[in-house]
């Protein structure tokens, strides 16, 4: 069975500090991987997707970047956090339907 | 522009009542999914329904692609059904658009 893990579970960071969020999927080779973001009380938005190692497509510009260094790993990062980056970040993979990880809750102060 | 519209925004039911949630989309899609978002945020896939009617337990989804709409029927609601229900559609560009959700509260 496939499992998807995200780390960290939660973060409190200062404005202007760097950020790295990770996602790993086990039990699935060459998955299509996705990053989503949800502001508190807001609508889920797709940020990035990747269909293969080294290839990432951006969907929404939020001063974030993503990388896919390994087949089973997807990284979301920024060098300088903004207050508007606060929210809930979800990683997912897709076959017919999307399967989501548990998420990372980020608070930027 | 909101690609996916959901209604109602919130719904309060008495236990055992049925619920009907609606979703409409502004662009063509051939993949519609329904999710349940737990209070902690985690998403659970409920039904993948590109067209027609699909059922899973007490949940029934009906999608009419030509009319760009989908519905989710929850029968015999239970208190544990409380939470937020999200509709999502997949665009031709590998982007999944979500609606803003229906918050369901089931009371005893």
CSV table of C-alpha atoms in Angstrom, one decimal:
chain,number,residue,atom,x,y,z
A,1,UNK,CA,0.0,0.0,0.0
A,2,UNK,CA,1.1,3.5,-0.7
A,3,UNK,CA,1.9,5.9,2.1
A,4,UNK,CA,2.6,9.6,2.0
A,5,UNK,CA,4.5,11.4,4.7
A,6,UNK,CA,5.0,15.1,5.2
A,7,UNK,CA,7.4,16.9,7.5
A,8,UNK,CA,7.4,18.8,9.7
A,9,UNK,CA,3.9,18.5,11.2
A,10,UNK,CA,3.9,22.1,12.2
A,11,UNK,CA,6.2,25.1,12.1
A,12,UNK,CA,6.3,28.6,13.6
A,13,UNK,CA,8.7,30.8,11.6
A,14,UNK,CA,9.7,34.4,11.5
A,15,UNK,CA,9.0,36.7,8.5
A,16,UNK,CA,12.1,36.7,6.3
A,17,UNK,CA,13.4,33.3,7.4
A,18,UNK,CA,13.8,30.4,5.0
A,19,UNK,CA,11.5,27.4,4.8
A,20,UNK,CA,11.7,23.9,3.6
A,21,UNK,CA,8.7,21.5,3.7
A,22,UNK,CA,9.1,17.9,2.6
A,23,UNK,CA,6.9,15.1,1.2
A,24,UNK,CA,7.8,11.5,0.7
A,25,UNK,CA,5.7,8.8,-0.9
A,26,UNK,CA,6.4,5.1,-0.4
A,27,UNK,CA,5.0,2.2,-2.4
A,28,UNK,CA,4.5,4.0,-5.7
A,29,UNK,CA,7.0,4.3,-8.4
A,30,UNK,CA,7.1,7.5,-10.6
A,31,UNK,CA,4.1,9.1,-9.0
A,32,UNK,CA,2.6,12.4,-10.1
A,33,UNK,CA,3.1,14.7,-7.1
A,34,UNK,CA,1.4,17.9,-6.1
A,35,UNK,CA,1.6,20.7,-3.5
A,36,UNK,CA,-1.4,22.5,-2.2
A,37,UNK,CA,-1.9,25.4,0.1
A,38,UNK,CA,-4.9,26.5,2.2
A,39,UNK,CA,-5.0,29.8,4.1
A,40,UNK,CA,-7.0,29.6,7.3
A,41,UNK,CA,-10.6,29.6,6.3
A,42,UNK,CA,-9.7,29.7,2.7
A,43,UNK,CA,-9.9,27.5,-0.4
A,44,UNK,CA,-7.3,24.9,-1.3
A,45,UNK,CA,-5.1,26.0,-4.1
A,46,UNK,CA,-2.7,23.9,-6.1
A,47,UNK,CA,0.8,25.4,-6.1
A,48,UNK,CA,3.0,23.0,-8.1
A,49,UNK,CA,3.0,19.6,-9.7
A,50,UNK,CA,5.7,17.2,-10.9
A,51,UNK,CA,5.4,14.2,-13.1
A,52,UNK,CA,9.0,13.2,-13.0
A,53,UNK,CA,12.3,13.8,-11.2
A,54,UNK,CA,13.8,17.2,-11.8
A,55,UNK,CA,10.7,18.5,-13.5
A,56,UNK,CA,8.3,20.9,-11.6
A,57,UNK,CA,5.5,23.0,-13.0
A,58,UNK,CA,4.2,26.1,-11.2
A,59,UNK,CA,0.5,26.8,-11.0
A,60,UNK,CA,0.2,29.7,-8.5
A,61,UNK,CA,2.9,32.2,-7.8
A,62,UNK,CA,3.3,32.7,-4.1
A,63,UNK,CA,7.0,33.4,-3.9
A,64,UNK,CA,7.6,29.7,-3.3
A,65,UNK,CA,9.5,27.1,-5.2
A,66,UNK,CA,9.4,23.4,-5.4
A,67,UNK,CA,11.9,20.7,-6.4
A,68,UNK,CA,11.8,17.0,-7.0
A,69,UNK,CA,15.2,15.6,-6.2
A,70,UNK,CA,14.2,12.0,-6.1
A,71,UNK,CA,11.4,9.9,-7.5
A,72,UNK,CA,9.6,9.6,-4.1
A,73,UNK,CA,10.4,13.1,-2.8
A,74,UNK,CA,8.9,16.6,-3.3
A,75,UNK,CA,10.2,19.7,-1.5
A,76,UNK,CA,8.6,23.1,-1.1
A,77,UNK,CA,10.8,26.0,-0.1
A,78,UNK,CA,11.4,29.7,0.0
A,79,UNK,CA,14.4,31.8,1.1
A,80,UNK,CA,12.2,34.5,2.7
A,81,UNK,CA,8.9,33.8,4.3
A,82,UNK,CA,6.0,36.3,4.2
A,83,UNK,CA,3.1,36.6,6.6
A,84,UNK,CA,0.9,35.5,3.7
A,85,UNK,CA,2.6,32.1,3.6
A,86,UNK,CA,0.8,31.1,6.8
A,87,UNK,CA,-1.6,28.2,6.3
A,88,UNK,CA,-1.9,24.6,5.7
A,89,UNK,CA,0.3,22.8,3.1
A,90,UNK,CA,-0.7,19.5,1.6
A,91,UNK,CA,1.2,17.1,-0.6
A,92,UNK,CA,-0.6,14.7,-2.8
A,93,UNK,CA,-0.2,12.0,-5.4
A,94,UNK,CA,-2.7,11.0,-8.1
A,95,UNK,CA,-3.9,8.0,-10.0
A,96,UNK,CA,-7.6,8.3,-10.8
A,97,UNK,CA,-8.1,10.2,-7.6
A,98,UNK,CA,-5.9,12.4,-5.4
A,99,UNK,CA,-4.4,11.0,-2.2
A,100,UNK,CA,-3.3,13.5,0.3
A,101,UNK,CA,-0.7,13.5,3.0
A,102,UNK,CA,-1.4,14.6,6.6
A,103,UNK,CA,-0.3,18.2,5.9
A,104,UNK,CA,2.0,20.8,7.5
A,105,UNK,CA,0.6,23.7,9.4
A,106,UNK,CA,2.7,26.8,9.1
A,107,UNK,CA,2.5,30.0,11.1
A,108,UNK,CA,4.6,33.0,10.1
A,109,UNK,CA,5.0,35.7,12.6
B,1,UNK,CA,-12.3,33.8,-10.7
B,2,UNK,CA,-13.7,30.9,-8.8
B,3,UNK,CA,-13.7,27.8,-11.0
B,4,UNK,CA,-15.7,25.7,-8.7
B,5,UNK,CA,-18.8,26.8,-6.8
B,6,UNK,CA,-20.3,24.9,-3.9
B,7,UNK,CA,-23.6,25.3,-2.2
B,8,UNK,CA,-24.8,25.6,0.5
B,9,UNK,CA,-21.8,27.1,2.3
B,10,UNK,CA,-23.1,25.6,5.5
B,11,UNK,CA,-25.8,23.1,6.5
B,12,UNK,CA,-27.2,22.0,9.8
B,13,UNK,CA,-29.1,18.7,10.0
B,14,UNK,CA,-30.7,16.6,12.7
B,15,UNK,CA,-29.2,13.1,12.9
B,16,UNK,CA,-30.8,10.6,10.4
B,17,UNK,CA,-31.8,13.4,8.0
B,18,UNK,CA,-30.4,13.4,4.4
B,19,UNK,CA,-28.1,16.0,2.9
B,20,UNK,CA,-27.7,17.2,-0.7
B,21,UNK,CA,-24.6,19.2,-1.5
B,22,UNK,CA,-24.1,20.9,-4.9
B,23,UNK,CA,-21.1,21.7,-7.0
B,24,UNK,CA,-20.9,23.6,-10.3
B,25,UNK,CA,-17.8,24.4,-12.4
B,26,UNK,CA,-17.1,27.1,-14.8
B,27,UNK,CA,-14.9,25.2,-17.3
B,28,UNK,CA,-15.2,21.8,-18.9
B,29,UNK,CA,-13.8,18.9,-16.9
B,30,UNK,CA,-14.1,15.1,-17.1
B,31,UNK,CA,-12.9,14.4,-13.6
B,32,UNK,CA,-14.9,15.4,-10.5
B,33,UNK,CA,-14.0,14.3,-7.0
B,34,UNK,CA,-15.5,14.8,-3.6
B,35,UNK,CA,-13.4,15.0,-0.5
B,36,UNK,CA,-14.1,15.3,3.2
B,37,UNK,CA,-11.8,17.6,5.2
B,38,UNK,CA,-11.4,16.6,8.8
B,39,UNK,CA,-11.3,19.3,11.5
B,40,UNK,CA,-7.5,19.0,11.7
B,41,UNK,CA,-7.3,19.6,8.0
B,42,UNK,CA,-6.6,16.2,6.5
B,43,UNK,CA,-8.4,15.4,3.3
B,44,UNK,CA,-10.1,12.1,2.7
B,45,UNK,CA,-11.2,11.1,-0.8
B,46,UNK,CA,-14.9,10.2,-0.8
B,47,UNK,CA,-15.9,9.6,-4.4
B,48,UNK,CA,-14.2,9.9,-7.8
B,49,UNK,CA,-17.1,10.5,-10.2
B,50,UNK,CA,-16.2,11.6,-13.8
B,51,UNK,CA,-19.8,11.1,-14.9
B,52,UNK,CA,-23.1,9.4,-14.0
B,53,UNK,CA,-23.9,8.1,-10.6
B,54,UNK,CA,-21.5,6.6,-8.1
B,55,UNK,CA,-22.3,5.2,-4.7
B,56,UNK,CA,-20.2,4.4,-1.7
B,57,UNK,CA,-22.1,3.3,1.4
B,58,UNK,CA,-24.4,6.2,2.4
B,59,UNK,CA,-22.8,8.5,-0.2
B,60,UNK,CA,-24.1,9.0,-3.7
B,61,UNK,CA,-22.6,11.3,-6.2
B,62,UNK,CA,-24.2,12.3,-9.5
B,63,UNK,CA,-22.2,14.2,-12.1
B,64,UNK,CA,-23.7,15.7,-15.3
B,65,UNK,CA,-20.7,16.8,-17.2
B,66,UNK,CA,-22.6,18.5,-20.0
B,67,UNK,CA,-24.3,20.7,-17.4
B,68,UNK,CA,-21.0,21.2,-15.4
B,69,UNK,CA,-22.5,20.1,-12.1
B,70,UNK,CA,-22.1,17.4,-9.5
B,71,UNK,CA,-24.0,16.6,-6.4
B,72,UNK,CA,-23.3,14.6,-3.3
B,73,UNK,CA,-26.1,13.0,-1.4
B,74,UNK,CA,-25.5,11.8,2.2
B,75,UNK,CA,-28.3,9.6,3.5
B,76,UNK,CA,-29.2,8.9,7.1
B,77,UNK,CA,-26.7,11.5,8.4
B,78,UNK,CA,-24.7,10.7,11.5
B,79,UNK,CA,-23.0,13.0,14.0
B,80,UNK,CA,-19.6,11.8,12.8
B,81,UNK,CA,-20.4,13.1,9.3
B,82,UNK,CA,-19.9,16.6,10.5
B,83,UNK,CA,-17.1,18.4,8.8
B,84,UNK,CA,-16.3,20.1,5.5
B,85,UNK,CA,-17.1,18.6,2.2
B,86,UNK,CA,-15.1,19.7,-0.8
B,87,UNK,CA,-15.8,19.3,-4.5
B,88,UNK,CA,-12.8,19.4,-6.9
B,89,UNK,CA,-12.5,19.3,-10.7
B,90,UNK,CA,-9.4,18.5,-12.8
B,91,UNK,CA,-8.6,20.9,-15.6
B,92,UNK,CA,-6.9,19.9,-18.9
B,93,UNK,CA,-3.7,21.4,-17.5
B,94,UNK,CA,-3.3,19.0,-14.7
B,95,UNK,CA,-4.6,21.5,-12.1
B,96,UNK,CA,-7.1,20.4,-9.5
B,97,UNK,CA,-9.5,23.2,-8.6
B,98,UNK,CA,-11.4,23.1,-5.3
B,99,UNK,CA,-14.6,24.7,-4.2
B,100,UNK,CA,-14.8,26.6,-0.9
B,101,UNK,CA,-16.7,23.7,0.7
B,102,UNK,CA,-19.9,23.0,2.5
B,103,UNK,CA,-19.6,22.9,6.3
B,104,UNK,CA,-22.0,20.2,7.5
B,105,UNK,CA,-23.1,20.0,11.1
B,106,UNK,CA,-25.1,17.0,12.3
B,107,UNK,CA,-26.9,17.5,15.6
B,108,UNK,CA,-28.3,14.8,17.9
